[in-house]
Structure formats: structure tokens, C-alpha cells
Amino acid sequence: MRKDVRILLVGEPKVGKTSLIMSLVSEEFPDEVPLRAEEITIPADVTPERVPTHIVDYSEAEQSDEQLYQEISKANVICIVYSVNNKKSIEKVTSHWIPLINERTDKDSRVPLILVGNKSDLVEHSSMETILPIMNQYSEIETCVECSAKNLKNISELFYYAQKAVLHPTGPLYSPEEKEMKPSCIKALTRIFKISDLDNDGILNDNELNFFQRTCFNIPLAPQALEDVKNVVRKNMSDGVKDNGLTLKGFLFLHTLFIQRGRHETTWTVLRRFGYDDDLELTQEYLFPLLKIPPDCTTELNHNAYLFLQSVFDKHDKDRDCALSPDELKDLFKVFPYMPWGPDVNNTVCTNEQGWITYQGYLSQWTLTTYLDVQRCLEYLGYLGYSIIQEQESQAAAITVTRNKRIDLQKKQTQRSVFRCNVLGARGSGKSGFLQGFLGRNLVRQKKIREDHKSYYAISTTYVYGQEKYLLLHEVLPDFEFLSEADLACDVVCLVYDISNPCSFEYCAKVYKKHYMDSKTPCVIIAAKSDLHEARQYYSLSPLDFCRKHKLHPPQLFTCNTDEAPSKDIYTKLTTMAMYPHAKLRCMCSCNRCTFCICHNLLNSELVRSVKAKLYSTVLNSHMTQADLKNSTFWLRASVGATVFAVLGFAMYKALLKQR
């Protein structure tokens, strides 16, 4: 709503413009009336709408035409004053003043007009018969008021209507010629109805109506008041009430009735509560609330936001198959001014066999949007009415800003739930297949993806030590010379090469040495298309030797050419490395080359198992008595034996490590 209102009074000389202003201020008719009253400001606390109001007088004797034009351009509402006992002043309303004002204002945003018939105390008849045809001719005329500055009749009402014409204008809502609401108003109220219809059954039941009433007006409706409202709708239309609830048609009818009865403020209160401005557009303040994001911090949805999105999903998943069909998805986004998700989204998140976005995929896409473009996420949540349904100040309450990544590295722990993995590799190395494999799609399913529906992102969940985390894979285009800081910034890096292409690994080696060799970002080499024959790479070092030289994990074999969904082990490993970049990651590949595998194999080797078995057998066959167990000499011998075994095990480990 506007922060202030500027009212301009114009009209022929001697019609009483100045007298009206002075009578309002002094609450009595002035004995002496100047040619023009000075601009006055009525404080917000004494106006019905609690908005400061500026009242400006015009005098033909004191002001030039240019000054008049300036005042017209600054006015929010213009009162055209005529004398009810002067026909010439009435004629001038249409022959001079309305054309003059329209010439000086934009056609698409006409300033509202109030026709003011002053000096009603001098006549016994009304001028309304003459004025009504004028009101019907000009849609910008909000209303007409007959008043008297002398006996103070309707003075306060005049300025209240003028203020109301600005704060609650009829123009954007209603067409007097067609006697129905305008399409833009119907569209806005339809969105409001759909948001308020919490169970998406096309009806506002008593609980939903009460929630709507409390949200907009801060007070619930009494049961009898609810029935009265529904009875009014029943009397006027057959399909306005269904199953004792208000339908969309009934909801729109009620607001049409409010407007026709001059209660525009009711409809405007609803519209503004749901984020609309005077042009029935959602305001920038509503869609994009302030959210400060420090450097090196990321954005995630919090628990309440996920619960809200879950309720939105459940509301539109009519067949309860845990996936959104194209029609269900379209219905969900009817509260948006455009379709926010394109066909690429179906190749970014998990879908079912029919290609429909699953519940997990739906939440994953919201997580991706929040991470990559939080402003767009705020906009989308605004369209869904998050702040209204959740009773929050704004949808910024749905966002968690994570702490600086440097602090996570220092403390060697993180509370983050979303981790980014950049996937780099030469053209044709298998990057896209690696992304789609994360979504459970083998090569057969991947071949069905159209080129124009391809996505450079893939996101889904993995479990690390029992915790659910999101891993966001980003395929970085292989233009080596044009890699920006944004392309490189991530939590873990995947360098993908095609084992069947002898030229493929060189790109990975160059990217690693140029960008990641001295960084703290963990890296993994992916040997893609492992179902094909392995070719010798032309690079000076083999991929395995390169990994040994730079103390990387050995190349991880990966293929999408499987009967079932590709294995997700590598994605879990990537998420773990992103969460614990400084930790010596426990190997999950059984490669027999890394430290973990050597230790693991040593502890489970035949030699160690046989020694442990012999020791256990010796203890059992010694027939030790209770006194022997209490003997300190026995425990001394046992301690020495345990120490010897520990030293022997460590020596064997060092020997094996040196040999490899």
C-alpha cells in the first residue's frame, strides 16, 4: 500500500475548493476565504487508513497552467469540484477538466477522479441525475459526493473517499461497463483460492475459510457468520457452494459483491496480504525478500521448508503414486505466472519408469535451485504462498545460510547437507553418462534422452554413515582455457577419462596439474566405459602411475552399460570425500593398493589368523587354574606377547607397503 496520498482539488473559480479544505481543517466555515489554501498534511494517526495525506488547492488566479500541469502529474487522486447550483460549472467537468487531466496522465494508468458537488445547502434538489451519465461515461471516475463547506456536510467523507480511491482503487479490479471483475483480478484471486485450498479438492471448507479469514483479517469467522456467507452465495448462484464448502466461482462472486457494494478495501486487503501491488502484480519485496549471504557460504532449505514442499507435493499427487504426472505438475504450477521447470529437469533428478518426477526427484530439484540460485527459489516459494501458509514474515525463513567453508575445514566437520561435485573431462569421455548413472539410468535409458532435453546437472541423495546428504554433480564444459573460478569452485572433483580412448586421460592430467594439484579440494579419477577394451594412454604416465605420483586414489572403474541401474558406490565415496576433505578416506574399492586395503588385508591374512588361532589354542590347552589367572607373571608374559604381535604386524605392513 502507498506510504502517502496526495489529493488535488480543481474546478472553476468560486465553486468552493478552498472553503472545503479550510472547513475540514478548522471544522467550521471560514469567515474569510483566501484565493488559495496552502498545502496541508494530515498525519497518519488521524486518517482512517493510517496513511499521511497531502491536500493541495488550485487557484486559477494565483497559478499558471504549467503549475497546474505539474500538480496534476504529482497527484494520486483529483477532486473536480463543481457547484450544484451552477450548471456552467457542471458542464465544465466534461468539456474542460476531464479532457485536460486525461491529456496530462498516462492512458494505461489514469489517475482516479472524484466528482464533488459543493454548496448543497443552497438547493433542495440533487445533481445526481446530471452526474450519473458522466460517471458511466468515464471509467476513471471513482465516485461522486455532494457536500457543503458551510454546514460541514460530507466534508470528512469527501476526503475519505479520495483517500480510498488511491489506496483501494476500483479501476484495477472491476469494469463498470461490463459489470464484472477484470481478468487480472480474477487471475490473482484464483491463485489466492488455490493457495488457500490446502487439500486441493477445489473447495474451501470451514477450516480453510477460517484460516484464510485469520490470515487476511487477523480474526476468525464465527460459525454463524460462515453459514451466512455461504447462504448469500447459495441465493445468487447454484454452483457457488458444494459439499458445504465455497467453490472458486463462489469465492469470485463474493469479491464481485464486495466491489459492487463499495467495499473495495476487503478485496484489496486480501490481494495485498498475498503480495499484490496496485497493478495486481506481485511486488518485488514479496518475491525477493532480503537475504544476506556472506562469501564462501551456501544456501539450503531448512526442515520447515522441506515439510512445506512435501505438503505441496502430497496436495497434487492425486493418484498417490509418489510421482507427479505431467498433468499433476501442471496443476501444481498453476499458481505461477509461467512454467518454471522445463524438460531438462526430468534429466536432472530421479524419475519413475514413465519419466515422471518422483517425490525424491521433486525435493532434489528444489534443493538444486536453492543451492545454485537462491533468489529464484525465494521467488518460487513466493508463488506457492510459503510465508502465508507457514505464517512467516517472508519466504527467507525457509533458507539456511551455511557457515563459511573455511570454518568447516578448520573444525574438520560440517553441518551442510548439499555438496557440489564438478565433473570434468574431454569430450566424449563419459561425463554425461556418469551424471545419468547417478540417477539410476543405464546406457539403454540414457540413449532415449533428446539432445535438447539434456541437463548439465544431476542431483540425488546418498547416505554417509547413516546421514542423508545431497550430492550435486555439475558437468563442466571442456573448454580448458575458459574455466572460470565458478566452474572450479566445488567440494570434490571428478576427472573422467574414457579408458578406450588413448587421448582421453591427458585432459584430466592437465586440468589436475593446472587447477587442483595445489588446492585442498579432493579429487577422484574416474575410468569411464570400463566395459570396453582398455587402451594404453598416450600421456607420459599411465593413469595408475599418475595417481600414485600425486597421492590420489587409484582410478575408479565405472560403466553405465549394465542391465540394471549402475552402482552408486562411487557417488557415496564422492560425498564422503566432500564431507571430510582432510580425512584419510577409508577405501571402498577393494583395490589392494591403498593404505586402507593393505591394513585390512593384513589384519585378515592367513598368517595373522593362524597365529591368533595358535595363541587361542595354547591358552585353552594350558588348563590354567584360577590361581594362575591371578598370577602377575602370567599377565606379564601375556602383555609381552601382545606387544610382540603388534610390532610384528606393523613390520609386515611396512614391508608390504615398501614392496608396492
XYZ file of C-alpha atoms in Angstrom, residues 34-590:
557
model
C -8.213 33.327 0.656
C -7.704 32.837 -3.082
C -5.816 29.608 -2.409
C -5.158 27.464 0.652
C -1.612 26.371 1.432
C -0.806 22.693 1.074
C -1.715 20.844 4.257
C -0.654 17.426 5.539
C -2.952 15.306 7.649
C -0.926 12.967 9.902
C -1.360 9.217 9.534
C -2.757 8.731 13.053
C -5.857 10.834 12.331
C -6.755 9.294 8.955
C -8.958 6.172 8.673
C -6.360 4.263 6.612
C -3.399 5.340 8.772
C -1.629 6.976 5.814
C -0.302 10.576 5.704
C -2.469 12.646 3.356
C -1.422 15.810 1.497
C -4.242 18.115 0.299
C -3.376 20.599 -2.463
C -5.540 23.518 -3.613
C -5.543 25.082 -7.098
C -6.338 28.707 -7.896
C -6.571 29.972 -11.447
C -5.899 33.488 -10.155
C -2.601 32.613 -8.451
C -1.206 29.739 -10.527
C -0.174 29.303 -14.149
C -1.186 26.475 -16.454
C 2.297 24.992 -16.136
C 1.960 24.864 -12.342
C -1.419 23.165 -12.756
C 0.094 20.540 -15.067
C 2.836 19.822 -12.533
C 0.300 19.356 -9.749
C -1.792 17.021 -11.934
C 1.282 14.870 -12.630
C 2.086 14.630 -8.885
C -1.472 13.907 -7.686
C -2.627 10.436 -6.667
C -6.291 11.445 -6.876
C -8.014 14.556 -8.240
C -11.260 16.021 -6.901
C -13.135 18.001 -9.590
C -15.301 20.432 -7.629
C -18.456 21.945 -9.111
C -21.284 23.980 -7.600
C -24.622 22.148 -7.520
C -26.411 25.456 -8.200
C -24.204 26.383 -11.173
C -24.889 24.435 -14.391
C -21.927 26.002 -16.139
C -19.516 24.575 -13.545
C -21.092 21.123 -14.098
C -20.679 21.409 -17.879
C -17.013 22.332 -17.416
C -16.410 18.971 -15.748
C -16.732 17.161 -19.106
C -15.868 19.971 -21.508
C -12.672 21.128 -19.791
C -11.436 19.382 -16.667
C -11.650 15.654 -17.511
C -10.096 16.108 -21.008
C -7.346 18.311 -19.526
C -6.479 15.751 -16.825
C -6.515 12.831 -19.287
C -4.148 14.693 -21.621
C -1.661 15.073 -18.787
C -1.804 11.488 -17.499
C -0.793 8.154 -18.998
C -3.645 6.259 -20.656
C -2.666 2.974 -19.018
C -2.549 4.459 -15.514
C -5.280 7.047 -15.258
C -5.415 8.980 -12.016
C -8.716 8.313 -10.162
C -11.233 11.160 -10.165
C -13.806 12.190 -7.535
C -16.689 14.469 -8.600
C -17.542 16.851 -5.739
C -20.841 18.778 -5.790
C -20.360 21.645 -3.306
C -22.923 24.135 -1.884
C -25.621 21.527 -1.431
C -27.033 23.787 1.301
C -28.187 26.278 -1.366
C -30.510 23.898 -3.235
C -33.210 21.455 -2.302
C -32.665 19.100 -5.249
C -29.771 16.741 -6.045
C -27.426 16.985 -9.016
C -27.033 13.207 -9.249
C -29.338 12.836 -12.260
C -26.957 15.036 -14.229
C -23.786 13.470 -12.808
C -24.612 9.748 -13.165
C -24.365 9.750 -17.005
C -20.923 11.398 -16.665
C -19.800 8.706 -14.211
C -20.937 5.985 -16.610
C -19.083 7.657 -19.482
C -15.694 7.918 -17.733
C -14.364 4.796 -16.006
C -11.694 6.779 -14.163
C -14.384 8.451 -12.016
C -14.444 6.556 -8.734
C -17.464 8.186 -7.103
C -19.450 11.379 -6.667
C -20.074 13.203 -3.378
C -22.460 16.083 -2.689
C -21.355 18.219 0.239
C -21.483 21.656 1.844
C -18.485 23.536 3.171
C -20.846 25.864 5.036
C -22.689 23.321 7.182
C -19.810 20.750 7.036
C -21.990 18.140 5.329
C -19.963 15.177 3.986
C -16.641 17.030 4.279
C -14.821 14.219 6.082
C -16.465 11.659 3.787
C -15.207 13.521 0.723
C -11.560 13.241 1.727
C -12.052 9.670 2.974
C -13.368 8.655 -0.448
C -10.489 10.455 -2.101
C -8.010 8.611 0.085
C -9.835 5.338 -0.522
C -9.745 5.888 -4.292
C -5.951 5.836 -4.092
C -5.453 3.074 -1.544
C -8.312 0.859 -2.748
C -8.949 1.819 -6.392
C -11.786 0.262 -8.355
C -10.074 0.508 -11.735
C -7.717 -2.485 -11.488
C -10.463 -4.687 -10.006
C -13.694 -4.019 -11.805
C -15.138 -2.952 -15.142
C -18.286 -0.831 -14.585
C -19.263 -1.124 -18.263
C -19.261 -4.934 -18.209
C -20.281 -5.127 -14.542
C -17.709 -7.829 -13.785
C -14.202 -8.203 -12.422
C -11.276 -7.654 -14.740
C -9.236 -10.675 -15.950
C -6.144 -9.637 -13.980
C -8.201 -9.510 -10.771
C -9.777 -12.909 -11.492
C -6.319 -14.367 -12.127
C -4.954 -13.019 -8.822
C -7.950 -14.196 -6.798
C -7.808 -17.624 -8.465
C -4.187 -18.009 -7.322
C -5.227 -16.972 -3.810
C -8.027 -19.558 -3.856
C -5.673 -22.352 -4.956
C -3.127 -21.492 -2.261
C -5.876 -21.410 0.381
C -7.317 -24.726 -0.817
C -4.922 -26.739 1.321
C -6.216 -30.174 0.282
C -6.634 -29.230 -3.404
C -10.209 -30.530 -3.635
C -11.493 -27.377 -5.362
C -13.495 -26.302 -2.300
C -12.721 -24.078 0.679
C -14.106 -25.949 3.678
C -14.790 -24.282 7.031
C -11.256 -24.853 8.321
C -9.713 -23.424 5.150
C -12.094 -20.437 5.177
C -11.221 -19.730 8.794
C -7.507 -19.963 8.055
C -7.999 -17.583 5.106
C -10.011 -15.153 7.247
C -7.441 -15.217 10.051
C -4.561 -14.787 7.586
C -6.079 -11.755 5.878
C -8.019 -10.049 8.665
C -6.480 -11.460 11.865
C -9.831 -12.689 13.173
C -11.676 -15.989 12.574
C -15.262 -16.152 11.379
C -17.910 -17.320 13.826
C -19.787 -20.473 12.703
C -22.969 -18.490 12.055
C -21.054 -15.878 10.040
C -19.620 -18.680 7.888
C -23.109 -20.015 7.213
C -24.369 -16.510 6.398
C -21.619 -16.058 3.818
C -22.411 -19.409 2.176
C -26.151 -18.627 2.208
C -25.553 -15.356 0.348
C -23.658 -17.290 -2.330
C -26.332 -20.044 -2.493
C -29.073 -17.481 -3.110
C -27.237 -15.945 -6.041
C -25.688 -18.928 -7.831
C -26.267 -22.662 -7.987
C -22.638 -23.823 -8.129
C -21.079 -21.413 -5.644
C -21.314 -23.844 -2.718
C -20.522 -27.557 -2.948
C -20.316 -30.127 -0.142
C -20.872 -27.234 2.283
C -17.711 -25.529 1.008
C -17.057 -22.474 -1.158
C -16.103 -23.175 -4.780
C -13.881 -20.934 -6.893
C -16.979 -19.473 -8.581
C -18.486 -18.717 -5.187
C -15.234 -17.153 -3.990
C -15.069 -14.870 -7.048
C -18.737 -13.969 -6.689
C -18.214 -12.818 -3.098
C -15.445 -10.445 -4.139
C -17.526 -9.120 -7.023
C -20.268 -8.428 -4.483
C -17.822 -6.609 -2.180
C -16.688 -4.362 -5.039
C -20.213 -3.638 -6.279
C -21.223 -2.633 -2.762
C -18.289 -0.249 -2.417
C -16.237 -2.473 -0.095
C -13.150 -2.451 -2.273
C -10.942 -2.426 0.796
C -11.967 -6.024 1.588
C -10.692 -7.324 -1.745
C -7.598 -5.111 -1.612
C -6.752 -6.354 1.892
C -6.810 -9.929 0.568
C -4.771 -9.063 -2.531
C -2.096 -7.188 -0.592
C -1.813 -9.931 2.026
C -0.947 -12.314 -0.794
C 1.723 -9.984 -2.184
C -0.035 -7.920 -4.880
C 0.570 -4.240 -5.666
C -1.829 -1.645 -7.114
C -1.306 -3.057 -10.634
C -2.137 -6.583 -9.419
C 1.443 -7.713 -9.871
C 3.344 -9.498 -7.115
C 5.712 -6.991 -5.548
C 9.487 -7.320 -5.658
C 9.558 -7.079 -1.861
C 7.222 -10.065 -1.628
C 9.014 -12.236 -4.190
C 12.577 -11.307 -3.270
C 12.875 -10.621 0.470
C 16.242 -9.518 1.785
C 18.629 -12.411 2.405
C 22.278 -11.777 3.237
C 24.719 -14.453 2.058
C 28.350 -13.960 3.153
C 31.197 -15.118 0.880
C 32.073 -18.851 0.868
C 28.663 -19.730 2.280
C 25.975 -21.810 0.594
C 22.193 -21.839 0.812
C 19.983 -24.794 1.706
C 16.345 -25.399 2.548
C 15.625 -25.937 6.219
C 13.423 -28.609 7.779
C 10.247 -26.488 7.753
C 10.734 -25.688 4.079
C 11.011 -29.380 3.212
C 7.835 -30.085 5.207
C 6.040 -27.345 3.277
C 7.239 -28.671 -0.082
C 6.215 -32.170 0.975
C 2.683 -30.903 1.702
C 2.572 -29.214 -1.725
C 3.638 -32.493 -3.364
C 1.051 -34.526 -1.445
C -1.603 -31.952 -2.305
C -1.088 -32.505 -6.054
C -0.177 -36.210 -6.144
C -3.796 -37.188 -6.735
C -3.145 -40.871 -7.566
C -0.745 -41.328 -4.624
C 1.953 -42.987 -6.757
C 4.759 -40.832 -5.263
C 5.369 -39.205 -8.651
C 3.953 -36.162 -10.435
C 2.414 -36.846 -13.837
C 2.576 -34.022 -16.434
C -0.999 -33.002 -15.553
C -0.288 -33.056 -11.811
C 2.862 -30.993 -12.321
C 0.953 -28.511 -14.470
C -1.701 -28.210 -11.764
C 0.975 -27.591 -9.127
C 2.436 -24.712 -11.143
C -0.898 -23.013 -11.906
C -0.109 -20.504 -9.156
C 2.996 -19.450 -11.157
C 2.861 -16.871 -13.961
C 4.954 -19.242 -16.096
C 6.096 -22.882 -16.155
C 9.310 -22.874 -14.084
C 10.557 -26.398 -14.884
C 11.494 -27.384 -18.410
C 12.055 -30.882 -19.848
C 15.710 -30.760 -18.732
C 14.558 -31.139 -15.102
C 13.439 -34.705 -15.863
C 17.085 -35.451 -16.722
C 18.429 -33.661 -13.656
C 16.584 -35.622 -10.978
C 15.215 -39.119 -10.402
C 12.115 -40.146 -12.326
C 9.999 -43.284 -12.476
C 9.828 -45.671 -15.447
C 7.340 -43.347 -17.148
C 9.724 -40.408 -16.876
C 7.645 -38.628 -14.207
C 9.418 -36.767 -11.426
C 9.356 -38.782 -8.220
C 8.973 -37.418 -4.715
C 12.741 -37.709 -4.207
C 13.377 -36.033 -7.548
C 10.954 -33.220 -6.695
C 12.764 -32.415 -3.446
C 16.126 -32.750 -5.211
C 15.178 -30.123 -7.805
C 14.149 -27.690 -5.073
C 17.445 -28.384 -3.316
C 19.374 -27.693 -6.521
C 17.528 -24.404 -7.147
C 18.185 -23.273 -3.575
C 21.898 -24.089 -3.874
C 22.512 -22.595 -7.332
C 20.055 -19.677 -7.423
C 18.527 -18.864 -4.048
C 16.766 -15.744 -5.384
C 14.843 -17.897 -7.837
C 13.976 -20.282 -5.024
C 12.595 -17.364 -2.977
C 10.534 -16.298 -5.999
C 9.119 -19.806 -6.468
C 8.265 -20.151 -2.769
C 6.535 -16.775 -3.008
C 4.316 -18.015 -5.821
C 3.395 -21.039 -3.679
C 2.487 -18.757 -0.754
C 5.113 -20.122 1.647
C 5.124 -17.141 4.023
C 1.313 -17.155 4.205
C 0.770 -20.877 4.743
C 3.701 -21.153 7.167
C 2.774 -17.839 8.849
C 6.268 -16.427 8.418
C 7.355 -12.863 7.739
C 8.756 -13.900 4.346
C 9.996 -16.957 2.489
C 13.547 -16.060 3.573
C 12.594 -18.015 6.719
C 12.804 -21.173 4.560
C 16.519 -20.727 3.848
C 19.528 -21.790 5.897
C 22.765 -19.999 5.113
C 25.623 -22.352 5.931
C 28.717 -21.167 7.736
C 31.898 -20.233 5.903
C 33.559 -23.260 4.327
C 36.916 -22.255 5.825
C 35.462 -22.715 9.313
C 34.270 -26.211 8.339
C 37.796 -27.055 7.185
C 39.321 -25.718 10.399
C 36.899 -27.619 12.617
C 37.061 -30.690 10.331
C 33.291 -31.084 10.473
C 30.299 -29.647 8.654
C 26.561 -29.272 9.153
C 25.938 -28.837 5.438
C 23.580 -31.185 3.606
C 24.390 -30.336 -0.025
C 27.777 -30.956 -1.628
C 28.878 -29.993 -5.109
C 30.997 -32.204 -7.329
C 32.377 -30.775 -10.561
C 32.756 -33.373 -13.298
C 35.481 -32.563 -15.839
C 36.785 -34.492 -18.787
C 37.483 -34.358 -22.507
C 34.624 -34.503 -24.987
C 33.187 -37.985 -25.266
C 34.858 -39.178 -22.087
C 31.566 -40.230 -20.447
C 30.721 -37.263 -18.213
C 27.036 -37.202 -19.162
C 26.798 -40.942 -18.610
C 28.374 -40.528 -15.191
C 25.734 -37.906 -14.276
C 22.850 -40.015 -15.536
C 24.242 -43.081 -13.778
C 23.806 -41.246 -10.504
C 20.076 -41.062 -11.292
C 19.957 -44.840 -11.780
C 19.880 -44.782 -15.593
C 21.844 -47.329 -17.560
C 23.053 -46.838 -21.126
C 19.790 -48.080 -22.657
C 17.739 -45.440 -20.807
C 20.299 -42.722 -21.496
C 20.069 -43.224 -25.255
C 16.399 -42.192 -25.116
C 17.282 -38.665 -23.849
C 16.841 -35.988 -26.519
C 19.795 -33.680 -27.070
C 17.687 -30.545 -26.446
C 16.474 -32.028 -23.140
C 19.974 -32.721 -21.848
C 20.996 -31.373 -18.443
C 24.441 -30.434 -17.178
C 23.381 -31.141 -13.601
C 22.315 -34.230 -11.689
C 21.286 -34.294 -8.054
C 20.141 -37.045 -5.717
C 20.704 -38.328 -2.203
C 23.430 -40.536 -0.806
C 23.952 -41.902 2.673
C 27.208 -41.262 4.526
C 27.496 -43.021 7.896
C 23.702 -43.152 8.094
C 23.194 -39.465 7.263
C 21.215 -38.481 4.176
C 23.108 -35.940 2.063
C 22.561 -34.392 -1.359
C 25.286 -34.732 -3.967
C 25.067 -32.220 -6.820
C 27.008 -33.233 -9.923
C 27.877 -30.499 -12.421
C 29.227 -31.347 -15.841
C 31.756 -28.633 -16.695
C 32.204 -27.908 -20.392
C 35.684 -28.983 -21.546
C 36.891 -25.582 -22.793
C 40.193 -25.750 -20.982
C 41.199 -22.123 -21.491
C 37.884 -20.712 -20.323
C 37.429 -22.415 -16.963
C 36.328 -19.705 -14.515
C 36.573 -19.645 -10.731
C 32.858 -20.500 -10.611
C 33.480 -23.580 -12.751
C 36.221 -24.728 -10.416
C 34.625 -23.953 -7.034
C 33.223 -27.133 -5.505
C 33.621 -29.630 -2.660
C 35.041 -32.546 -4.649
C 36.275 -33.012 -8.227
C 35.720 -35.873 -10.670
C 38.173 -36.151 -13.551
C 36.666 -38.519 -16.106
C 38.504 -40.259 -18.931
C 37.478 -42.892 -21.469
C 39.617 -45.996 -20.979
C 39.081 -46.990 -24.638
C 40.364 -43.650 -25.986
C 44.181 -43.304 -25.736
C 43.953 -39.490 -25.892
C 41.353 -39.102 -23.158
C 43.422 -39.079 -19.960
C 45.714 -36.223 -20.991
C 42.941 -33.676 -20.432
C 42.398 -34.911 -16.852
C 46.129 -34.705 -16.092
C 46.381 -31.144 -17.414
C 43.321 -29.936 -15.507
C 44.577 -31.503 -12.293
C 48.081 -30.049 -12.574
C 46.852 -26.582 -13.519
C 43.934 -26.154 -11.116
C 43.856 -28.773 -8.375
C 47.363 -30.023 -7.657
C 47.963 -27.365 -5.012
C 44.364 -26.962 -3.856
C 42.692 -28.574 -0.871
C 39.801 -29.870 -2.967
C 39.759 -33.695 -3.024
C 39.977 -35.261 -6.489
C 38.995 -38.628 -7.919
C 39.934 -40.078 -11.310
C 37.065 -41.953 -12.984
C 37.945 -44.604 -15.567
C 34.700 -44.484 -17.559
C 33.378 -47.032 -20.067
C 35.139 -49.787 -18.163
C 33.138 -52.405 -20.081
C 35.231 -51.593 -23.200
C 38.753 -52.736 -24.012
C 41.319 -50.613 -22.154
C 43.685 -48.717 -24.448
C 47.159 -47.533 -23.471
C 47.022 -43.793 -22.801
C 49.382 -41.549 -24.794
C 50.137 -39.439 -21.732
C 53.655 -39.848 -20.292
C 52.313 -41.574 -17.169
C 49.636 -44.224 -17.004
C 46.522 -43.188 -15.018
C 47.568 -45.501 -12.168
C 51.123 -44.147 -12.032
C 49.790 -40.586 -12.213
C 47.560 -41.277 -9.192
C 50.469 -42.821 -7.271
C 52.730 -39.873 -8.048
C 50.153 -37.315 -6.855
C 48.914 -39.452 -3.928
C 45.427 -39.836 -5.351
C 43.140 -42.812 -5.070
C 43.634 -45.211 -7.986
C 41.311 -44.702 -10.978
C 37.783 -45.827 -10.173
C 36.223 -48.074 -12.801
C 32.748 -47.028 -13.954
C 30.324 -48.113 -16.643
C 26.697 -47.408 -17.499
C 26.486 -50.371 -19.836
C 24.704 -52.589 -17.324
C 21.435 -54.485 -17.250
C 20.346 -52.838 -14.030
C 20.994 -49.368 -12.612
C 24.727 -48.516 -12.322
C 26.377 -48.972 -8.920
C 26.149 -45.993 -6.564
C 29.253 -46.823 -4.519
C 31.390 -44.207 -6.257
C 28.816 -41.471 -5.544
C 28.780 -42.349 -1.850
C 32.565 -42.175 -1.860
C 32.483 -38.735 -3.527
C 30.031 -37.419 -0.929
C 32.203 -38.787 1.887
C 35.284 -37.080 0.443
C 33.338 -33.816 0.150
C 32.237 -34.059 3.785
C 35.679 -34.999 5.122
C 38.247 -33.490 2.731
C 41.127 -33.770 5.258
C 40.383 -37.289 6.431
C 42.274 -40.288 5.095
C 39.277 -41.806 3.445
C 38.599 -45.440 4.067
C 38.771 -47.266 0.777
C 35.600 -48.860 -0.508
C 37.030 -50.233 -3.726
C 38.990 -53.299 -2.520
